[in-house]
Each structure stands twice: as C-alpha cells, then as structure tokens.
C-alpha cells in the first residue's frame, strides 16, 4: 500500500524534529563522558574513555553544588506547592463559586504571564534592595511563587471547567459548605492536574537562572543554576567536559520527578469525562 502524502509529511516532520533535539543531547552526553584531561578543544561525536563521574565530582566541588542543590530543592518545592494551593483555590472560586465578574478575575490573575519576566528585573532589584529581601531565601521563594501562580491558575481553571457541576450542586443541596466542597470534592477531583502543575512549576523554578543571578550574590543562597553559571565562569580552568557533566548532574532531580509523576501529567492533559 502507498502511504498517503499527508502521513509521509507528518512522519517526516516528526523525524526531523526528533533528530534536531537528539543531536545536541547526544553531544552533551558524549562530551560529558570525556575525561577533562583528554579534551582537545574539539567536540567529540563518539564516546571514548569514560570520565563522567570524575567530571561530576569536579563540578560538584568547584561549583559548590551541595548547598545549591538544597537551595533549589527548597525554592522549587515551596514555591510550586504554594502556587498550586493558590491556583487551585482561585480556580475553585472563579469557576465553581458564584462570584461576580469571573472573566475579569481570570484576566487579572492570568495577566501575570503576558509580560516577559525580564521587565520585572529592575523594579524587583530596587525593591528587594530597599526591603532587605535581596540575597535571602525568603526573597527568592516569594518571587518564584508569584511568577508560578498565573500559569498554574490557567491550568487549574481550565481543568475545573471540565468537572461535572452536578456533584457540587448535589453537595450544596445536602448542606455542605463551600469549604467542605473544596476539600472533599474539588481537590480530589483535580488531584492529577494539581500534581501536573506542581511538576511543571518545580521544573520551571529549578531551571531558573535569571532571578538566581540577579537577586542573590551569596553562594549559600544561590540556586543550583546560578552555581552552575559560576562553574561556567571558570570555564578555562575546569574544561567543557566538567561543565557539561555538571549540567547533566543538576538535571537529574527534574528528570526523576517527571518520570515518577508522568502518569499524573499525562492524565491531566486528557479531557475530563
């Protein structure tokens, strides 16, 4: 049988996109395997001697990644949990509860995603310096939570729109308060979406570099990506294989989290029946 032209084009596009993604990933992994002392300055396309763990050890020590891992775990976990709680409550209020001007409230909250984050750098830097929040853990937690809420609200609101209203109406007719409806009905029904949002926001905060290098200076406060950027600053001293090995090392937590929560992430993308 002859494959339809449309299917051929679609499959070909998928293959090309896969190759475009896999090539830099392959180069990253292969060159991270090269022992730092054996690197000649040209990228390796095929694996040779394996020095990955030695490179990771150098990256861990020279970039002081231990405290940075702990900082990023704190920032990403607290900010993602706070954003999920706030977004779930806001979605419940604007979709389930009989509030006025629902569309207006949606745009007020969602508008936080419409501007590039770079426009907030200068006012944040000035306000943080004046309020003693600069170079503090609480300062980073606050900004990470604030930037995570709008998109989290967007996802939770759209998911809440697919929930059966009859369940809520029946609970209200039986005398259940809005607080009870939220915790005993709404939260269980939206658990998969909440986990998916948590994973997405955790990864986003973990991978942030801009706020990490702008709002902090101390090595015991900086997140892991800012610490990795310091390693990049010592590029000529440690060599590209060490930098690439460090990049692989800091990506492990997000990879493990995504794989462990994959079924929740996928199920939240499906239309609720």
PDB file of C-alpha atoms in Angstrom:
ATOM      1  CA  UNK A   1       0.000   0.000   0.000  1.00  0.00           C
ATOM      2  CA  UNK A   2       1.113   3.535  -0.748  1.00  0.00           C
ATOM      3  CA  UNK A   3       1.295   5.751   2.278  1.00  0.00           C
ATOM      4  CA  UNK A   4      -0.754   8.980   1.909  1.00  0.00           C
ATOM      5  CA  UNK A   5       1.317  12.091   1.243  1.00  0.00           C
ATOM      6  CA  UNK A   6      -0.021  13.842   4.344  1.00  0.00           C
ATOM      7  CA  UNK A   7       1.075  10.983   6.575  1.00  0.00           C
ATOM      8  CA  UNK A   8       4.504  10.907   4.948  1.00  0.00           C
ATOM      9  CA  UNK A   9       4.975  14.622   5.557  1.00  0.00           C
ATOM     10  CA  UNK A  10       3.783  14.309   9.156  1.00  0.00           C
ATOM     11  CA  UNK A  11       6.086  11.390   9.906  1.00  0.00           C
ATOM     12  CA  UNK A  12       8.984  13.102   8.180  1.00  0.00           C
ATOM     13  CA  UNK A  13       8.451  16.270  10.231  1.00  0.00           C
ATOM     14  CA  UNK A  14       8.405  14.248  13.453  1.00  0.00           C
ATOM     15  CA  UNK A  15      11.659  12.504  12.482  1.00  0.00           C
ATOM     16  CA  UNK A  16      13.382  15.804  11.630  1.00  0.00           C
ATOM     17  CA  UNK A  17      12.281  17.391  14.916  1.00  0.00           C
ATOM     18  CA  UNK A  18      13.440  14.325  16.848  1.00  0.00           C
ATOM     19  CA  UNK A  19      16.859  14.485  15.189  1.00  0.00           C
ATOM     20  CA  UNK A  20      17.170  18.224  15.888  1.00  0.00           C
ATOM     21  CA  UNK A  21      16.504  17.505  19.577  1.00  0.00           C
ATOM     22  CA  UNK A  22      18.648  14.378  19.830  1.00  0.00           C
ATOM     23  CA  UNK A  23      21.816  15.733  18.199  1.00  0.00           C
ATOM     24  CA  UNK A  24      22.642  18.371  20.855  1.00  0.00           C
ATOM     25  CA  UNK A  25      21.579  15.931  23.582  1.00  0.00           C
ATOM     26  CA  UNK A  26      23.927  13.312  22.134  1.00  0.00           C
ATOM     27  CA  UNK A  27      26.804  15.829  22.006  1.00  0.00           C
ATOM     28  CA  UNK A  28      26.096  16.856  25.596  1.00  0.00           C
ATOM     29  CA  UNK A  29      26.226  13.284  26.886  1.00  0.00           C
ATOM     30  CA  UNK A  30      29.226  12.193  24.787  1.00  0.00           C
ATOM     31  CA  UNK A  31      31.372  15.191  25.697  1.00  0.00           C
ATOM     32  CA  UNK A  32      30.405  14.939  29.368  1.00  0.00           C
ATOM     33  CA  UNK A  33      31.880  11.417  29.262  1.00  0.00           C
ATOM     34  CA  UNK A  34      35.282  12.670  28.053  1.00  0.00           C
ATOM     35  CA  UNK A  35      37.879  12.871  30.859  1.00  0.00           C
ATOM     36  CA  UNK A  36      38.730  16.521  31.449  1.00  0.00           C
ATOM     37  CA  UNK A  37      42.418  15.901  30.796  1.00  0.00           C
ATOM     38  CA  UNK A  38      41.733  14.236  27.445  1.00  0.00           C
ATOM     39  CA  UNK A  39      39.635  17.028  25.978  1.00  0.00           C
ATOM     40  CA  UNK A  40      41.376  18.502  22.929  1.00  0.00           C
ATOM     41  CA  UNK A  41      39.150  21.507  22.337  1.00  0.00           C
ATOM     42  CA  UNK A  42      37.048  19.946  19.569  1.00  0.00           C
ATOM     43  CA  UNK A  43      33.689  18.310  20.311  1.00  0.00           C
ATOM     44  CA  UNK A  44      33.614  14.514  20.355  1.00  0.00           C
ATOM     45  CA  UNK A  45      30.914  12.751  18.362  1.00  0.00           C
ATOM     46  CA  UNK A  46      31.587   9.227  19.612  1.00  0.00           C
ATOM     47  CA  UNK A  47      32.183   8.046  23.188  1.00  0.00           C
ATOM     48  CA  UNK A  48      35.671   7.004  24.159  1.00  0.00           C
ATOM     49  CA  UNK A  49      37.214   6.835  27.610  1.00  0.00           C
ATOM     50  CA  UNK A  50      34.636   7.369  30.336  1.00  0.00           C
ATOM     51  CA  UNK A  51      35.372  10.111  32.850  1.00  0.00           C
ATOM     52  CA  UNK A  52      31.813  11.124  33.682  1.00  0.00           C
ATOM     53  CA  UNK A  53      31.947  10.542  37.425  1.00  0.00           C
ATOM     54  CA  UNK A  54      35.273  12.300  37.752  1.00  0.00           C
ATOM     55  CA  UNK A  55      33.887  15.273  35.846  1.00  0.00           C
ATOM     56  CA  UNK A  56      30.785  15.303  38.035  1.00  0.00           C
ATOM     57  CA  UNK A  57      32.941  15.215  41.156  1.00  0.00           C
ATOM     58  CA  UNK A  58      34.935  18.216  39.933  1.00  0.00           C
ATOM     59  CA  UNK A  59      31.755  20.109  39.061  1.00  0.00           C
ATOM     60  CA  UNK A  60      30.270  19.314  42.473  1.00  0.00           C
ATOM     61  CA  UNK A  61      33.333  20.588  44.334  1.00  0.00           C
ATOM     62  CA  UNK A  62      34.289  23.607  42.247  1.00  0.00           C
ATOM     63  CA  UNK A  63      30.738  24.969  41.889  1.00  0.00           C
ATOM     64  CA  UNK A  64      29.805  24.120  45.487  1.00  0.00           C
ATOM     65  CA  UNK A  65      26.719  22.333  44.214  1.00  0.00           C
ATOM     66  CA  UNK A  66      25.787  20.735  47.543  1.00  0.00           C
ATOM     67  CA  UNK A  67      24.248  23.863  49.177  1.00  0.00           C
ATOM     68  CA  UNK A  68      22.932  24.957  45.782  1.00  0.00           C
ATOM     69  CA  UNK A  69      21.019  21.675  45.394  1.00  0.00           C
ATOM     70  CA  UNK A  70      19.448  22.194  48.803  1.00  0.00           C
ATOM     71  CA  UNK A  71      18.529  25.798  47.973  1.00  0.00           C
ATOM     72  CA  UNK A  72      16.907  24.881  44.664  1.00  0.00           C
ATOM     73  CA  UNK A  73      15.027  21.994  46.282  1.00  0.00           C
ATOM     74  CA  UNK A  74      13.679  24.438  48.878  1.00  0.00           C
ATOM     75  CA  UNK A  75      12.764  27.133  46.350  1.00  0.00           C
ATOM     76  CA  UNK A  76      11.193  24.771  43.833  1.00  0.00           C
ATOM     77  CA  UNK A  77       9.216  22.698  46.357  1.00  0.00           C
ATOM     78  CA  UNK A  78       7.852  25.549  48.473  1.00  0.00           C
ATOM     79  CA  UNK A  79       7.087  27.795  45.508  1.00  0.00           C
ATOM     80  CA  UNK A  80       5.415  25.034  43.495  1.00  0.00           C
ATOM     81  CA  UNK A  81       3.281  23.885  46.447  1.00  0.00           C
ATOM     82  CA  UNK A  82       2.259  27.462  47.264  1.00  0.00           C
ATOM     83  CA  UNK A  83       1.410  28.177  43.627  1.00  0.00           C
ATOM     84  CA  UNK A  84      -0.690  25.010  43.347  1.00  0.00           C
ATOM     85  CA  UNK A  85      -2.632  25.828  46.529  1.00  0.00           C
ATOM     86  CA  UNK A  86      -3.291  29.426  45.491  1.00  0.00           C
ATOM     87  CA  UNK A  87      -4.157  28.484  41.903  1.00  0.00           C
ATOM     88  CA  UNK A  88      -6.498  25.669  42.963  1.00  0.00           C
ATOM     89  CA  UNK A  89      -8.332  27.967  45.355  1.00  0.00           C
ATOM     90  CA  UNK A  90      -8.572  30.723  42.747  1.00  0.00           C
ATOM     91  CA  UNK A  91      -9.852  28.271  40.124  1.00  0.00           C
ATOM     92  CA  UNK A  92     -12.464  26.966  42.544  1.00  0.00           C
ATOM     93  CA  UNK A  93     -13.601  30.499  43.349  1.00  0.00           C
ATOM     94  CA  UNK A  94     -13.821  31.692  39.731  1.00  0.00           C
ATOM     95  CA  UNK A  95     -15.379  28.525  38.271  1.00  0.00           C
ATOM     96  CA  UNK A  96     -17.372  26.766  40.978  1.00  0.00           C
ATOM     97  CA  UNK A  97     -18.415  29.502  43.399  1.00  0.00           C
ATOM     98  CA  UNK A  98     -20.985  32.126  42.347  1.00  0.00           C
ATOM     99  CA  UNK A  99     -18.591  35.078  42.214  1.00  0.00           C
ATOM    100  CA  UNK A 100     -19.167  38.188  40.132  1.00  0.00           C
ATOM    101  CA  UNK A 101     -17.016  39.196  37.156  1.00  0.00           C
ATOM    102  CA  UNK A 102     -15.400  35.796  36.649  1.00  0.00           C
ATOM    103  CA  UNK A 103     -13.822  36.785  33.337  1.00  0.00           C
ATOM    104  CA  UNK A 104     -12.315  39.898  34.892  1.00  0.00           C
ATOM    105  CA  UNK A 105     -10.784  37.894  37.724  1.00  0.00           C
ATOM    106  CA  UNK A 106      -9.383  35.427  35.210  1.00  0.00           C
ATOM    107  CA  UNK A 107      -7.615  38.133  33.245  1.00  0.00           C
ATOM    108  CA  UNK A 108      -6.353  39.891  36.372  1.00  0.00           C
ATOM    109  CA  UNK A 109      -4.616  36.719  37.531  1.00  0.00           C
ATOM    110  CA  UNK A 110      -3.612  35.350  34.134  1.00  0.00           C
ATOM    111  CA  UNK A 111      -2.131  38.697  33.019  1.00  0.00           C
ATOM    112  CA  UNK A 112       0.957  37.786  35.027  1.00  0.00           C
ATOM    113  CA  UNK A 113       2.024  35.542  32.143  1.00  0.00           C
ATOM    114  CA  UNK A 114       1.565  38.136  29.399  1.00  0.00           C
ATOM    115  CA  UNK A 115       4.711  40.163  30.093  1.00  0.00           C
ATOM    116  CA  UNK A 116       8.265  38.823  29.760  1.00  0.00           C
ATOM    117  CA  UNK A 117       9.869  38.267  33.129  1.00  0.00           C
ATOM    118  CA  UNK A 118      12.796  40.491  32.172  1.00  0.00           C
ATOM    119  CA  UNK A 119      10.640  43.618  32.620  1.00  0.00           C
ATOM    120  CA  UNK A 120      10.391  42.874  36.352  1.00  0.00           C
ATOM    121  CA  UNK A 121      14.132  42.643  36.972  1.00  0.00           C
ATOM    122  CA  UNK A 122      14.928  46.295  37.670  1.00  0.00           C
ATOM    123  CA  UNK A 123      11.908  47.101  39.898  1.00  0.00           C
ATOM    124  CA  UNK A 124      12.419  43.830  41.759  1.00  0.00           C
ATOM    125  CA  UNK A 125      16.114  44.516  42.276  1.00  0.00           C
ATOM    126  CA  UNK A 126      15.427  48.022  43.595  1.00  0.00           C
ATOM    127  CA  UNK A 127      12.544  46.981  45.848  1.00  0.00           C
ATOM    128  CA  UNK A 128      14.429  43.957  47.188  1.00  0.00           C
ATOM    129  CA  UNK A 129      17.492  46.066  47.992  1.00  0.00           C
ATOM    130  CA  UNK A 130      15.347  48.598  49.869  1.00  0.00           C
ATOM    131  CA  UNK A 131      13.352  45.987  51.810  1.00  0.00           C
ATOM    132  CA  UNK A 132      16.264  43.735  52.828  1.00  0.00           C
ATOM    133  CA  UNK A 133      14.878  40.856  50.755  1.00  0.00           C
ATOM    134  CA  UNK A 134      17.899  40.911  48.455  1.00  0.00           C
ATOM    135  CA  UNK A 135      20.142  37.861  48.758  1.00  0.00           C
ATOM    136  CA  UNK A 136      17.722  35.988  51.024  1.00  0.00           C
ATOM    137  CA  UNK A 137      15.950  32.674  50.670  1.00  0.00           C
ATOM    138  CA  UNK A 138      12.547  34.148  51.527  1.00  0.00           C
ATOM    139  CA  UNK A 139      13.026  36.734  48.782  1.00  0.00           C
ATOM    140  CA  UNK A 140      13.543  34.061  46.142  1.00  0.00           C
ATOM    141  CA  UNK A 141      10.646  31.967  47.452  1.00  0.00           C
ATOM    142  CA  UNK A 142       8.329  34.973  47.172  1.00  0.00           C
ATOM    143  CA  UNK A 143       9.249  35.847  43.600  1.00  0.00           C
ATOM    144  CA  UNK A 144       9.205  32.234  42.424  1.00  0.00           C
ATOM    145  CA  UNK A 145       5.756  31.751  43.939  1.00  0.00           C
ATOM    146  CA  UNK A 146       4.474  34.954  42.378  1.00  0.00           C
ATOM    147  CA  UNK A 147       5.633  34.064  38.861  1.00  0.00           C
ATOM    148  CA  UNK A 148       4.312  30.488  39.192  1.00  0.00           C
ATOM    149  CA  UNK A 149       0.739  31.371  40.198  1.00  0.00           C
ATOM    150  CA  UNK A 150      -0.627  32.796  36.891  1.00  0.00           C
ATOM    151  CA  UNK A 151       0.135  29.782  34.712  1.00  0.00           C
ATOM    152  CA  UNK A 152      -0.844  27.375  37.469  1.00  0.00           C
ATOM    153  CA  UNK A 153      -4.168  29.198  37.735  1.00  0.00           C
ATOM    154  CA  UNK A 154      -4.651  28.973  33.958  1.00  0.00           C
ATOM    155  CA  UNK A 155      -4.232  25.184  34.011  1.00  0.00           C
ATOM    156  CA  UNK A 156      -6.343  24.620  37.134  1.00  0.00           C
ATOM    157  CA  UNK A 157      -9.148  26.856  35.882  1.00  0.00           C
ATOM    158  CA  UNK A 158      -9.350  25.108  32.530  1.00  0.00           C
ATOM    159  CA  UNK A 159      -9.365  21.731  34.266  1.00  0.00           C
ATOM    160  CA  UNK A 160     -12.066  22.878  36.689  1.00  0.00           C
ATOM    161  CA  UNK A 161     -14.272  23.847  33.740  1.00  0.00           C
ATOM    162  CA  UNK A 162     -14.414  20.176  32.715  1.00  0.00           C
ATOM    163  CA  UNK A 163     -15.619  18.928  36.113  1.00  0.00           C
ATOM    164  CA  UNK A 164     -19.273  17.835  36.462  1.00  0.00           C
ATOM    165  CA  UNK A 165     -21.236  20.610  38.146  1.00  0.00           C
ATOM    166  CA  UNK A 166     -23.894  18.153  39.313  1.00  0.00           C
ATOM    167  CA  UNK A 167     -21.593  16.833  42.044  1.00  0.00           C
ATOM    168  CA  UNK A 168     -21.113  20.283  43.537  1.00  0.00           C
ATOM    169  CA  UNK A 169     -24.795  21.142  43.239  1.00  0.00           C
ATOM    170  CA  UNK A 170     -25.773  17.897  44.976  1.00  0.00           C
ATOM    171  CA  UNK A 171     -23.319  18.572  47.806  1.00  0.00           C
ATOM    172  CA  UNK A 172     -24.644  22.101  48.261  1.00  0.00           C
ATOM    173  CA  UNK A 173     -28.217  20.833  48.355  1.00  0.00           C
ATOM    174  CA  UNK A 174     -27.190  18.406  51.113  1.00  0.00           C
ATOM    175  CA  UNK A 175     -25.924  21.353  53.160  1.00  0.00           C
ATOM    176  CA  UNK A 176     -22.183  21.124  52.501  1.00  0.00           C
ATOM    177  CA  UNK A 177     -20.284  24.383  52.991  1.00  0.00           C
ATOM    178  CA  UNK A 178     -18.053  25.801  50.274  1.00  0.00           C
ATOM    179  CA  UNK A 179     -15.045  24.915  52.415  1.00  0.00           C
ATOM    180  CA  UNK A 180     -16.153  21.270  52.589  1.00  0.00           C
ATOM    181  CA  UNK A 181     -16.955  21.177  48.873  1.00  0.00           C
ATOM    182  CA  UNK A 182     -13.477  22.474  48.118  1.00  0.00           C
ATOM    183  CA  UNK A 183     -11.541  19.991  50.263  1.00  0.00           C
ATOM    184  CA  UNK A 184     -13.705  16.888  49.934  1.00  0.00           C
ATOM    185  CA  UNK A 185     -14.894  17.189  46.325  1.00  0.00           C
ATOM    186  CA  UNK A 186     -12.913  19.709  44.296  1.00  0.00           C
ATOM    187  CA  UNK A 187      -9.407  18.826  45.499  1.00  0.00           C
ATOM    188  CA  UNK A 188      -9.813  15.034  44.990  1.00  0.00           C
ATOM    189  CA  UNK A 189     -11.249  15.575  41.508  1.00  0.00           C
ATOM    190  CA  UNK A 190      -8.381  17.869  40.482  1.00  0.00           C
ATOM    191  CA  UNK A 191      -5.541  15.910  42.115  1.00  0.00           C
ATOM    192  CA  UNK A 192      -3.973  14.803  38.818  1.00  0.00           C
ATOM    193  CA  UNK A 193      -3.974  18.365  37.488  1.00  0.00           C
ATOM    194  CA  UNK A 194      -2.505  19.642  40.752  1.00  0.00           C
ATOM    195  CA  UNK A 195       0.357  17.136  40.546  1.00  0.00           C
ATOM    196  CA  UNK A 196       0.981  18.025  36.896  1.00  0.00           C
ATOM    197  CA  UNK A 197       1.101  21.736  37.744  1.00  0.00           C
ATOM    198  CA  UNK A 198       3.429  21.037  40.652  1.00  0.00           C
ATOM    199  CA  UNK A 199       5.813  19.136  38.367  1.00  0.00           C
ATOM    200  CA  UNK A 200       5.744  21.857  35.730  1.00  0.00           C
ATOM    201  CA  UNK A 201       6.359  24.674  38.214  1.00  0.00           C
ATOM    202  CA  UNK A 202       9.016  22.704  40.097  1.00  0.00           C
ATOM    203  CA  UNK A 203      10.947  22.226  36.855  1.00  0.00           C
ATOM    204  CA  UNK A 204      10.495  25.889  35.901  1.00  0.00           C
ATOM    205  CA  UNK A 205      11.830  27.141  39.254  1.00  0.00           C
ATOM    206  CA  UNK A 206      14.640  24.572  39.329  1.00  0.00           C
ATOM    207  CA  UNK A 207      15.816  25.666  35.868  1.00  0.00           C
ATOM    208  CA  UNK A 208      15.629  29.399  36.573  1.00  0.00           C
ATOM    209  CA  UNK A 209      18.855  31.315  36.139  1.00  0.00           C
ATOM    210  CA  UNK A 210      17.764  34.924  35.673  1.00  0.00           C
ATOM    211  CA  UNK A 211      16.379  35.626  39.152  1.00  0.00           C
ATOM    212  CA  UNK A 212      19.022  33.421  40.749  1.00  0.00           C
ATOM    213  CA  UNK A 213      21.919  35.540  39.471  1.00  0.00           C
ATOM    214  CA  UNK A 214      20.084  38.876  39.758  1.00  0.00           C
ATOM    215  CA  UNK A 215      18.622  38.723  43.254  1.00  0.00           C
ATOM    216  CA  UNK A 216      21.435  36.850  45.026  1.00  0.00           C
ATOM    217  CA  UNK A 217      25.185  37.069  45.492  1.00  0.00           C
ATOM    218  CA  UNK A 218      25.992  34.634  48.321  1.00  0.00           C
ATOM    219  CA  UNK A 219      26.914  31.081  47.380  1.00  0.00           C
ATOM    220  CA  UNK A 220      24.882  29.724  50.303  1.00  0.00           C
ATOM    221  CA  UNK A 221      21.740  31.435  48.934  1.00  0.00           C
ATOM    222  CA  UNK A 222      22.105  30.967  45.181  1.00  0.00           C
ATOM    223  CA  UNK A 223      20.101  28.233  43.432  1.00  0.00           C
ATOM    224  CA  UNK A 224      21.749  25.437  41.531  1.00  0.00           C
ATOM    225  CA  UNK A 225      21.593  27.024  38.075  1.00  0.00           C
ATOM    226  CA  UNK A 226      23.323  30.150  39.350  1.00  0.00           C
ATOM    227  CA  UNK A 227      26.003  27.928  40.906  1.00  0.00           C
ATOM    228  CA  UNK A 228      26.388  26.152  37.575  1.00  0.00           C
ATOM    229  CA  UNK A 229      26.786  29.548  35.904  1.00  0.00           C
ATOM    230  CA  UNK A 230      29.682  30.218  38.294  1.00  0.00           C
ATOM    231  CA  UNK A 231      31.239  26.994  37.064  1.00  0.00           C
ATOM    232  CA  UNK A 232      30.816  28.255  33.514  1.00  0.00           C
ATOM    233  CA  UNK A 233      32.649  31.390  34.638  1.00  0.00           C
ATOM    234  CA  UNK A 234      35.617  29.155  35.488  1.00  0.00           C
ATOM    235  CA  UNK A 235      35.377  27.644  32.013  1.00  0.00           C
ATOM    236  CA  UNK A 236      39.078  27.786  31.179  1.00  0.00           C
ATOM    237  CA  UNK A 237      40.015  26.196  34.497  1.00  0.00           C
ATOM    238  CA  UNK A 238      37.710  23.180  34.566  1.00  0.00           C
ATOM    239  CA  UNK A 239      37.130  22.495  30.867  1.00  0.00           C
ATOM    240  CA  UNK A 240      33.933  21.867  28.885  1.00  0.00           C
ATOM    241  CA  UNK A 241      33.519  18.197  29.951  1.00  0.00           C
ATOM    242  CA  UNK A 242      33.238  19.263  33.610  1.00  0.00           C
ATOM    243  CA  UNK A 243      30.692  21.951  32.770  1.00  0.00           C
ATOM    244  CA  UNK A 244      28.629  19.502  30.716  1.00  0.00           C
ATOM    245  CA  UNK A 245      28.843  16.856  33.430  1.00  0.00           C
ATOM    246  CA  UNK A 246      27.608  19.437  35.905  1.00  0.00           C
ATOM    247  CA  UNK A 247      24.689  20.219  33.603  1.00  0.00           C
ATOM    248  CA  UNK A 248      23.793  16.523  33.493  1.00  0.00           C
ATOM    249  CA  UNK A 249      24.074  16.278  37.257  1.00  0.00           C
ATOM    250  CA  UNK A 250      21.729  19.173  38.013  1.00  0.00           C
ATOM    251  CA  UNK A 251      19.137  17.815  35.569  1.00  0.00           C
ATOM    252  CA  UNK A 252      18.756  14.521  37.449  1.00  0.00           C
ATOM    253  CA  UNK A 253      16.184  15.705  40.069  1.00  0.00           C
ATOM    254  CA  UNK A 254      13.809  17.131  37.477  1.00  0.00           C
ATOM    255  CA  UNK A 255      14.136  14.036  35.316  1.00  0.00           C
ATOM    256  CA  UNK A 256      13.377  11.738  38.254  1.00  0.00           C
ATOM    257  CA  UNK A 257      10.420  13.883  39.309  1.00  0.00           C
ATOM    258  CA  UNK A 258       8.914  13.943  35.827  1.00  0.00           C
ATOM    259  CA  UNK A 259       9.298  10.194  35.303  1.00  0.00           C
ATOM    260  CA  UNK A 260       7.780   9.403  38.705  1.00  0.00           C
ATOM    261  CA  UNK A 261       4.786  11.701  38.096  1.00  0.00           C
ATOM    262  CA  UNK A 262       4.383  11.001  34.382  1.00  0.00           C
ATOM    263  CA  UNK A 263       1.047   9.218  34.661  1.00  0.00           C
ATOM    264  CA  UNK A 264      -0.471  12.196  36.505  1.00  0.00           C
ATOM    265  CA  UNK A 265       0.986  14.594  33.977  1.00  0.00           C
ATOM    266  CA  UNK A 266      -0.469  12.669  31.047  1.00  0.00           C
ATOM    267  CA  UNK A 267      -3.890  12.132  32.638  1.00  0.00           C
ATOM    268  CA  UNK A 268      -4.241  15.848  33.363  1.00  0.00           C
ATOM    269  CA  UNK A 269      -3.886  16.590  29.655  1.00  0.00           C
ATOM    270  CA  UNK A 270      -6.890  14.456  28.800  1.00  0.00           C
ATOM    271  CA  UNK A 271     -10.371  15.919  28.708  1.00  0.00           C
ATOM    272  CA  UNK A 272     -12.204  15.016  31.870  1.00  0.00           C
ATOM    273  CA  UNK A 273     -15.109  12.752  31.090  1.00  0.00           C
TER     274      UNK A 273
END
